mmCIF file of C-alpha atoms and ligand atoms in Angstrom:
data_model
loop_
_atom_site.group_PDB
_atom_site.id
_atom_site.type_symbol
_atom_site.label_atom_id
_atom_site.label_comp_id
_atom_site.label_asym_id
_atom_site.label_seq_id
_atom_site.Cartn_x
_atom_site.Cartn_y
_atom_site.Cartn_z
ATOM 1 C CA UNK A 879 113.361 68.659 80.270
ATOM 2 C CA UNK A 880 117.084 68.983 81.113
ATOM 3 C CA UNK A 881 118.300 66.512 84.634
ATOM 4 C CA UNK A 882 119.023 69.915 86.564
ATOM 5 C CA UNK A 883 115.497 71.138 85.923
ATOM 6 C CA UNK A 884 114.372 67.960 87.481
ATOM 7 C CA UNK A 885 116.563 67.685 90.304
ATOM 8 C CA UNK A 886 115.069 71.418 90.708
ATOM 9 C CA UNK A 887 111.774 71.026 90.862
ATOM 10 C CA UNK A 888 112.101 68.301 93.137
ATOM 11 C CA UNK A 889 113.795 69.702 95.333
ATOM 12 C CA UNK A 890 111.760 73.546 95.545
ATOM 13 C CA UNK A 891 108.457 71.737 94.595
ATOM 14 C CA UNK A 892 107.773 71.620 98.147
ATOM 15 C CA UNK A 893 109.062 74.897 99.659
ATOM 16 C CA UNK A 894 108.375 76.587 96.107
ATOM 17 C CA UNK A 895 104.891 75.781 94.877
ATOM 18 C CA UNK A 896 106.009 78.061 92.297
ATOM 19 C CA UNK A 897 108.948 76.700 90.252
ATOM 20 C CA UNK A 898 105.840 73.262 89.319
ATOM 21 C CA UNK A 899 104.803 76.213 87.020
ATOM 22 C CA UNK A 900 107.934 76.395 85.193
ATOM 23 C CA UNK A 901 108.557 75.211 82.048
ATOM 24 C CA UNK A 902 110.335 75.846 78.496
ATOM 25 C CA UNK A 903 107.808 78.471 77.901
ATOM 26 C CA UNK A 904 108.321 80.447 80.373
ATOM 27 C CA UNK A 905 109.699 83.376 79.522
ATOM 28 C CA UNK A 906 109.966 85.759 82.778
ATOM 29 C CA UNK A 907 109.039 85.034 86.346
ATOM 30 C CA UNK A 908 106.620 87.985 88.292
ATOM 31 C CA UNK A 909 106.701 87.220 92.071
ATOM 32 C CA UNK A 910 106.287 88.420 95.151
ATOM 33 C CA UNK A 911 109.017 87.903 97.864
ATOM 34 C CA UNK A 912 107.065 87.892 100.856
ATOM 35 C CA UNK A 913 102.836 87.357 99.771
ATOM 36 C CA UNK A 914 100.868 90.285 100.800
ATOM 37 C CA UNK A 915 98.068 87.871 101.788
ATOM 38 C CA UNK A 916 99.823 84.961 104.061
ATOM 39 C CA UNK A 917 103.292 87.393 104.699
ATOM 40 C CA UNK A 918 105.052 83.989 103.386
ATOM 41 C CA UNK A 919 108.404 84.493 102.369
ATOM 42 C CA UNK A 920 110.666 82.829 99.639
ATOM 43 C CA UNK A 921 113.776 81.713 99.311
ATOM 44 C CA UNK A 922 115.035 84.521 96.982
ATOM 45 C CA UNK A 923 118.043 82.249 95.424
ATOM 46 C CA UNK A 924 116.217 79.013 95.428
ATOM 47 C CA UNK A 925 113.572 80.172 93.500
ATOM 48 C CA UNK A 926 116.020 82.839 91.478
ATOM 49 C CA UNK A 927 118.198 79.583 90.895
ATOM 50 C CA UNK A 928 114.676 77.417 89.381
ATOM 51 C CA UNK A 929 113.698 80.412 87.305
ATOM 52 C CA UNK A 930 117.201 80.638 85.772
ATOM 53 C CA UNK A 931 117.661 76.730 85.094
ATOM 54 C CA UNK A 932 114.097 77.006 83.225
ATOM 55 C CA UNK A 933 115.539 79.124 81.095
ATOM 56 C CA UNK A 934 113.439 82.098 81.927
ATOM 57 C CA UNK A 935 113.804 86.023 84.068
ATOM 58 C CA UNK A 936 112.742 86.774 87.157
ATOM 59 C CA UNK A 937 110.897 90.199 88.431
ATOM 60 C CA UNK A 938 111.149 90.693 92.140
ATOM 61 C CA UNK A 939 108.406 92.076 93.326
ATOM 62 C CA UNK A 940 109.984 93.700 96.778
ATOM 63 C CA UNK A 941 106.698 95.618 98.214
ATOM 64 C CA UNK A 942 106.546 94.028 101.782
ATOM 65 C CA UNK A 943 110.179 92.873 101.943
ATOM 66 C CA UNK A 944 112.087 96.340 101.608
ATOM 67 C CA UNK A 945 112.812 97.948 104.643
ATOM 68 C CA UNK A 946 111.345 94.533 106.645
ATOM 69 C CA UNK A 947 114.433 92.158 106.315
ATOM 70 C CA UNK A 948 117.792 91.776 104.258
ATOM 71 C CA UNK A 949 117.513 91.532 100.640
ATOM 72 C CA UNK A 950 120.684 90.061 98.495
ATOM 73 C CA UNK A 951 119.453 90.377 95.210
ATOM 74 C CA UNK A 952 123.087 90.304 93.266
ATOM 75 C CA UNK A 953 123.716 87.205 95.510
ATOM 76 C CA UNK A 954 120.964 86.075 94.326
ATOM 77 C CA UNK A 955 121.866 87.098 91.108
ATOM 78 C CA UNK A 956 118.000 88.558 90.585
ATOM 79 C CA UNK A 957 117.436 89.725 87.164
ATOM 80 C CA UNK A 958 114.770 92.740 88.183
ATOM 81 C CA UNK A 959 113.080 93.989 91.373
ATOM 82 C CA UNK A 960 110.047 97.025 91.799
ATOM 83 C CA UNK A 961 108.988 97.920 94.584
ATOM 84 C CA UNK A 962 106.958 100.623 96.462
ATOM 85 C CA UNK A 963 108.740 103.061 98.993
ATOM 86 C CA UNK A 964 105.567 103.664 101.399
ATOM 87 C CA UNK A 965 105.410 99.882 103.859
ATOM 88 C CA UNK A 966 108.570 98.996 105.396
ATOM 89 C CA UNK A 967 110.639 102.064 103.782
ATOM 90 C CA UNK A 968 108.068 104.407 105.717
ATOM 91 C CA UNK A 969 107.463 107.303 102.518
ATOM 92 C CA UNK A 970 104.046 107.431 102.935
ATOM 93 C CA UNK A 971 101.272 106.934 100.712
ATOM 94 C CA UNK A 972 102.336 108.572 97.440
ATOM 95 C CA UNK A 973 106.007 107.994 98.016
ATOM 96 C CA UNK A 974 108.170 106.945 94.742
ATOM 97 C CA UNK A 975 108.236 103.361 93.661
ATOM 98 C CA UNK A 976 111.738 102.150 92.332
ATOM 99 C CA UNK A 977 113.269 99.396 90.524
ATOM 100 C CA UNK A 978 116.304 97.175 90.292
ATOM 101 C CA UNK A 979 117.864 96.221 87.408
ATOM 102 C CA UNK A 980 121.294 93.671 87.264
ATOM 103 C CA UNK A 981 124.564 95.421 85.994
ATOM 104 C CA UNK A 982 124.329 92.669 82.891
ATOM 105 C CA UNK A 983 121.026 93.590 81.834
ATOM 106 C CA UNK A 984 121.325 97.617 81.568
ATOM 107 C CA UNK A 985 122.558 97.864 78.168
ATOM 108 C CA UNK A 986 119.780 95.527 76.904
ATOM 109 C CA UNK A 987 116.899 96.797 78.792
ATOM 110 C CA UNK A 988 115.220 99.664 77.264
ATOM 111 C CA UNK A 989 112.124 101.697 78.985
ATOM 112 C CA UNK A 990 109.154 101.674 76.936
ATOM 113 C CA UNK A 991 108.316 105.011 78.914
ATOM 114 C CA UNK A 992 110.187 107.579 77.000
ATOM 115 C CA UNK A 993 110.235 110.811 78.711
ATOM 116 C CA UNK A 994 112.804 113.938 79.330
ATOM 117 C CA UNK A 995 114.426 112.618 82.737
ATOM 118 C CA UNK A 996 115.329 109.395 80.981
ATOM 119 C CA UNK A 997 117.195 110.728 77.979
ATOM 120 C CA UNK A 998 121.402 110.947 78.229
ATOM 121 C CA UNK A 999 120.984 114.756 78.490
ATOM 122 C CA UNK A 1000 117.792 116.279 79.981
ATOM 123 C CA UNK A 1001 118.757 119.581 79.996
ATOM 124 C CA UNK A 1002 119.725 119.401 76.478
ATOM 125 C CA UNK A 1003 116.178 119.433 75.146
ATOM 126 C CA UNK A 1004 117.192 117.474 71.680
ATOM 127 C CA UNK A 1005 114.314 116.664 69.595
ATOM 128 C CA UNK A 1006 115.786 113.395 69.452
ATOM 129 C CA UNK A 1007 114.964 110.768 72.239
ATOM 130 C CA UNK A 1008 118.551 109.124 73.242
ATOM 131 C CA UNK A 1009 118.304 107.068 76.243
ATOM 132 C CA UNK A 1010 120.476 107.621 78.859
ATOM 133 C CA UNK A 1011 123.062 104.507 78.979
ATOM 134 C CA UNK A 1012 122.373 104.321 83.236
ATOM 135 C CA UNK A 1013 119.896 102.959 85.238
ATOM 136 C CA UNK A 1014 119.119 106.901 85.191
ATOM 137 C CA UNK A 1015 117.323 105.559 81.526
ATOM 138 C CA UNK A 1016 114.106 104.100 83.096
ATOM 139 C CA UNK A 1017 112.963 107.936 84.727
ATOM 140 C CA UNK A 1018 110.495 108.766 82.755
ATOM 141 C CA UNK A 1019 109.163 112.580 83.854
ATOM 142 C CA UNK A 1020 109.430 114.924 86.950
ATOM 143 C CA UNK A 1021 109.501 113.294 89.856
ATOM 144 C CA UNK A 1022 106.901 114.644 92.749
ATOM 145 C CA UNK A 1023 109.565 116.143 94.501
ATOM 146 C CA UNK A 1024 107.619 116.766 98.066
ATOM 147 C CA UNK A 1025 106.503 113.166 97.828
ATOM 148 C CA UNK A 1026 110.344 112.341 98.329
ATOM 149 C CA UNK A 1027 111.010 114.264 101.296
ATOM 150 C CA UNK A 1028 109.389 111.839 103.969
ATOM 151 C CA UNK A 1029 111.653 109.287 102.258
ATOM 152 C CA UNK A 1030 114.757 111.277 102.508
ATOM 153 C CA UNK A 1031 114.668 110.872 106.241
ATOM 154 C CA UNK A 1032 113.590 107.073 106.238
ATOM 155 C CA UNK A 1033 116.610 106.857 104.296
ATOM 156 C CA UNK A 1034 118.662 108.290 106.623
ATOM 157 C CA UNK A 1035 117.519 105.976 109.195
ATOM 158 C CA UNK A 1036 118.364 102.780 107.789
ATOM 159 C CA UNK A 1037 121.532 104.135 105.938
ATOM 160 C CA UNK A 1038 122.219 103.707 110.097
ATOM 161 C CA UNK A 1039 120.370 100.595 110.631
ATOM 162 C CA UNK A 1040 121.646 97.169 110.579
ATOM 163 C CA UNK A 1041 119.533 94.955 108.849
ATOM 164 C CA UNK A 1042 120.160 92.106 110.515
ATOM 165 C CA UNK A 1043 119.432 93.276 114.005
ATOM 166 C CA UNK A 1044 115.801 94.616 112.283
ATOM 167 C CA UNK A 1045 115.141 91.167 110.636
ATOM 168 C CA UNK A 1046 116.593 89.574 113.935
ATOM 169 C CA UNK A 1047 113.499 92.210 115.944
ATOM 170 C CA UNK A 1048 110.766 91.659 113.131
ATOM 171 C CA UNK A 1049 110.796 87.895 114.027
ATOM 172 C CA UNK A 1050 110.476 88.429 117.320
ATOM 173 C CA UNK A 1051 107.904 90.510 116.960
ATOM 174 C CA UNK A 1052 105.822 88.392 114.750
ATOM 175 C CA UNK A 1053 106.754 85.801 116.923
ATOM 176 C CA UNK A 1054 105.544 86.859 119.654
ATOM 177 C CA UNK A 1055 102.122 88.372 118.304
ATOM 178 C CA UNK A 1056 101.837 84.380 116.801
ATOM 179 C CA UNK A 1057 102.229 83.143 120.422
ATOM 180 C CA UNK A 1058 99.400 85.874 121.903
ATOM 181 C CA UNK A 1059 97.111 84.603 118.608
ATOM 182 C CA UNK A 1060 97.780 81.166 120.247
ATOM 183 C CA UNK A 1061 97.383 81.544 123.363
ATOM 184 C CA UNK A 1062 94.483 84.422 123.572
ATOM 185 C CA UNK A 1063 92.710 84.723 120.367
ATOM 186 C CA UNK A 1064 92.830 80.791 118.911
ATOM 187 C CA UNK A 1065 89.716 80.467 121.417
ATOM 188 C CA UNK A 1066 87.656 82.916 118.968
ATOM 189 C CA UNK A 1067 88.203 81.365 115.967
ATOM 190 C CA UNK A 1068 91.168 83.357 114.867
ATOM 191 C CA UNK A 1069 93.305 80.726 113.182
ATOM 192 C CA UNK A 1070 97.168 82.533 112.017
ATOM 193 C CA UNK A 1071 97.937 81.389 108.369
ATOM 194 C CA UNK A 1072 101.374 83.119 108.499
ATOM 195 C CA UNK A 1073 103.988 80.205 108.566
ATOM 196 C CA UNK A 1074 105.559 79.585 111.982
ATOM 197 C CA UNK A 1075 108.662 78.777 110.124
ATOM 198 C CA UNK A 1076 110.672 81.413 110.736
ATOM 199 C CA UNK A 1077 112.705 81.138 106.959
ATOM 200 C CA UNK A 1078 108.975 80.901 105.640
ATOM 201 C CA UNK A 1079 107.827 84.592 107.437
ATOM 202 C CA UNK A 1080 107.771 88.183 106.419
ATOM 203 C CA UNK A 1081 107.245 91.141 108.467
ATOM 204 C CA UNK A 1082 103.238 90.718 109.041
ATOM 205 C CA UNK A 1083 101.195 88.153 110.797
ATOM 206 C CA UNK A 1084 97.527 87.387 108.952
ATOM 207 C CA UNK A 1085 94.767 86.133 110.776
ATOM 208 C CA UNK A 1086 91.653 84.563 109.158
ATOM 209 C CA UNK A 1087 87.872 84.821 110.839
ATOM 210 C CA UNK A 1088 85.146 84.506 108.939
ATOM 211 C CA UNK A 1089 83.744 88.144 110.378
ATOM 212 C CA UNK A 1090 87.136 89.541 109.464
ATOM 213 C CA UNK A 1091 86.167 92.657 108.580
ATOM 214 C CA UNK A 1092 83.702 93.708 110.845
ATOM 215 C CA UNK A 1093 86.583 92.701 113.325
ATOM 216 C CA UNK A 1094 89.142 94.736 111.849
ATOM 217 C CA UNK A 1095 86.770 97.746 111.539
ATOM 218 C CA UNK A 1096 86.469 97.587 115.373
ATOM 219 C CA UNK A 1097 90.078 97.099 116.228
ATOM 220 C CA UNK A 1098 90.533 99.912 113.572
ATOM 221 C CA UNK A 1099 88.305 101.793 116.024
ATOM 222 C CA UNK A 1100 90.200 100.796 119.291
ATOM 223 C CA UNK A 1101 93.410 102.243 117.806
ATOM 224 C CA UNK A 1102 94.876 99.378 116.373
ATOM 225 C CA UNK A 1103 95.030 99.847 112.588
ATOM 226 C CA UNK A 1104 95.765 96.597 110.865
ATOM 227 C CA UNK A 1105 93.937 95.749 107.470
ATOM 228 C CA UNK A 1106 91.302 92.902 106.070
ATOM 229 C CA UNK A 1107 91.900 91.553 102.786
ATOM 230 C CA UNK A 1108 89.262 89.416 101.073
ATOM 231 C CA UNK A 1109 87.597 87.128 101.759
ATOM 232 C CA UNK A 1110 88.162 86.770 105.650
ATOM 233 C CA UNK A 1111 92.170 87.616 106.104
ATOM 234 C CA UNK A 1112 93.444 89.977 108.692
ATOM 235 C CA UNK A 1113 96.805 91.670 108.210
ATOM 236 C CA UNK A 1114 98.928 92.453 110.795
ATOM 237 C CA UNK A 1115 102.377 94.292 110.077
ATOM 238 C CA UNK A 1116 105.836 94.905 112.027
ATOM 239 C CA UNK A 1117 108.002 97.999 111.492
ATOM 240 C CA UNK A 1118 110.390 96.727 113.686
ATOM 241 C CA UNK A 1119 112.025 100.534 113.478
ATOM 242 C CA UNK A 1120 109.026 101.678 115.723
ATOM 243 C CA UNK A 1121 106.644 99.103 116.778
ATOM 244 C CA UNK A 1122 107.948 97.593 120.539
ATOM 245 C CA UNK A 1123 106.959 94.513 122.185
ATOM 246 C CA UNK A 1124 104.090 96.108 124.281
ATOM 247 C CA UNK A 1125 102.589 97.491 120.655
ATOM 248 C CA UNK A 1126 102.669 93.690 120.534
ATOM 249 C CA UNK A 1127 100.951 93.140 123.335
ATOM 250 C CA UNK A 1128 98.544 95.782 123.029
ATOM 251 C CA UNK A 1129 97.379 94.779 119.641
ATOM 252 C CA UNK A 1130 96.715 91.442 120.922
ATOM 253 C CA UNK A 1131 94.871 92.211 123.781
ATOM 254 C CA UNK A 1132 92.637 94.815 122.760
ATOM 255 C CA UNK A 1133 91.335 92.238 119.661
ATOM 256 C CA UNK A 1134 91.084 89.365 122.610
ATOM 257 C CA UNK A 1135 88.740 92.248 124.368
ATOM 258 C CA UNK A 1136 86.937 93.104 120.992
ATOM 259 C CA UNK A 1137 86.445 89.257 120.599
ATOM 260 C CA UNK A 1138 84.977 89.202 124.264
ATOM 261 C CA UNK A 1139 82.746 91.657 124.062
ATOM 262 C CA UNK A 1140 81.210 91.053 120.840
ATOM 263 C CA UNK A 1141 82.026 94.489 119.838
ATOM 264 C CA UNK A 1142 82.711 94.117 116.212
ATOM 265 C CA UNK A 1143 78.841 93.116 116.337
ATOM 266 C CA UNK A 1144 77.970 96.842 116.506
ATOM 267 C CA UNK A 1145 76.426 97.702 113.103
ATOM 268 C CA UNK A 1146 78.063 100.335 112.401
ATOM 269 C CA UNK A 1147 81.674 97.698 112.216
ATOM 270 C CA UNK A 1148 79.876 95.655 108.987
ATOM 271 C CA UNK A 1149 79.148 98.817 106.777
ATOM 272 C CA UNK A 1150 81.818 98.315 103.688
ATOM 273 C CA UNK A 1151 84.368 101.072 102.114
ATOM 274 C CA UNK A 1152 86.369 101.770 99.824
ATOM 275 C CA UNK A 1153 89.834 101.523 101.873
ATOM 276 C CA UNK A 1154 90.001 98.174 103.649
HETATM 277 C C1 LIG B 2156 101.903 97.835 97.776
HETATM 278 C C2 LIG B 2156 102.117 96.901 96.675
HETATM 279 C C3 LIG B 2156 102.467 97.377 95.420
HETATM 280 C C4 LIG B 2156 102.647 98.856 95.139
HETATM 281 O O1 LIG B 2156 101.621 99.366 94.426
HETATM 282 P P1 LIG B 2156 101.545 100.948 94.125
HETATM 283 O O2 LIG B 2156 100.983 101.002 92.773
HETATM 284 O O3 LIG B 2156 102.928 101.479 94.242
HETATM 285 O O4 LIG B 2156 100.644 101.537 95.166
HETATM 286 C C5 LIG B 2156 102.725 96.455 94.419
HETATM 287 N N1 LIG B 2156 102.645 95.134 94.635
HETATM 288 C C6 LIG B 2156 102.295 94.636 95.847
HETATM 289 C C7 LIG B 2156 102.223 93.166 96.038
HETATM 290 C C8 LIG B 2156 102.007 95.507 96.893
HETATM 291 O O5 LIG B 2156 101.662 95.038 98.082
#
């Protein structure tokens, strides 16, 4: 192993669980900016940096960071992102997922996916597949056109936004729902596992009880639509575009009344389904 490495892994092993993975066998890097479990979130050119010194590519995965917080990936020099369009980007379930692939990588990337809206000229119809030499390449069919309307708007909407005043909002409003947790709900045995660290935190909060999802089903119930995710994690997420300080509020004090009560006791909170 090359000094750099070393100095590397040193130095992220810490922050970057992560990068004690790499090694001269790794070949590409799959991660996820911001968990979906804890709402952690990395440091996109530390880690981009390790990858790169190991020799290896990184794939961004950008699900719960676009649309929640400023993403540089060219400064970051990323290799590839993906990401879905319906969180923070607001498209809705069924919106278009999309991808992100550096300027120096294009030519040499091909898309296994072969289909009509990737080729140089669609409306050609050659019988010949000839990729198209753009990013246009990695289309593959159709797209579901109505599926992209909800997402033409969004758009619009942060093509006006600054995404510094939104990340600048999104950790105060995490913030603030950490301090509630804290202060109101730490009592029930709700114990936040989102880092307090503000360099360390996404866009959601996550909660952990070990009756999470009858819990969740209730606030669910109440109006307050979070999420459980196995085995006892409650998600919590920020749109700082439309959720306000009193959403905040609300959130926390209608769980802190569900807790009192005992309300998630009510059988009909512990049945199981399919969407949790
Ligand atoms: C939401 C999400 C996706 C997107 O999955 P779809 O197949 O587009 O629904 C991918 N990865 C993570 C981590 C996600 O949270």
């Amino acid at each position: 192993m090359c000094s750099p490495m070393r100095r590397w892994r040193s130095q992220t092993m810490t922050t970057n669980p992560c990068c004690a993975l790499l090694g001269p066998d790794t070949a590409v890097v799959c991660l996820s900016q911001v968990n979906y479990r804890t709402g952690r979130l990395r440091d996109m050119a530390c880690v981009t940096r390790a990858i790169h010194e190991a020799g290896a590519l990184v794939i961004w995965d950008l699900c719960h960071s676009l649309g929640a917080l400023p993403i540089d990936l060219n400064g970051c020099n990323a290799d590839f992102a993906v990401g879905c369009s319906y969180k923070y980007m607001n498209g809705g379930p069924g919106a278009p997922a999309w991808l992100f692939v550096a300027s120096r990588h294009l030519a040499g990337a091909g898309n296994p996916l072969t289909g009509w809206q990737g080729h140089a000229a669609p409306f050609a119809f050659e019988v010949d597949f000839a990729p198209s030499a753009t990013i246009e390449k990695f289309r593959v069919g159709t797209p579901p056109v109505l599926s992209y309307l909800p997402l033409l708007e969004s758009l619009a909407v942060f093509e006006r936004t600054d995404m510094d005043a939104l990340r600048a909002k999104s950790l105060k409003l995490t913030g603030y729902f950490i301090e509630l947790a804290d202060g109101k709900l730490a009592r029930h045995g709700l114990k936040v596992i989102t880092p307090r660290n503000e360099a360390e935190r996404g866009s959601q909060v996550a909660l952990t009880h070990e009756h999470g999802w009858p819990i969740m089903q209730a606030l669910i119930a109440c109006g307050v639509v979070g999420d459980f995710r196995a085995p006892n994690i409650l998600r919590f997420g920020f749109t700082p575009l439309y959720v306000g300080f009193e959403d905040v509020w609300a959130a926390a004090a209608t769980l802190e009344a569900i807790m009192e009560s005992g309300l998630w006791r009510e059988p009909r909170f512990a049945e199981r389904k399919l969407v949790t």
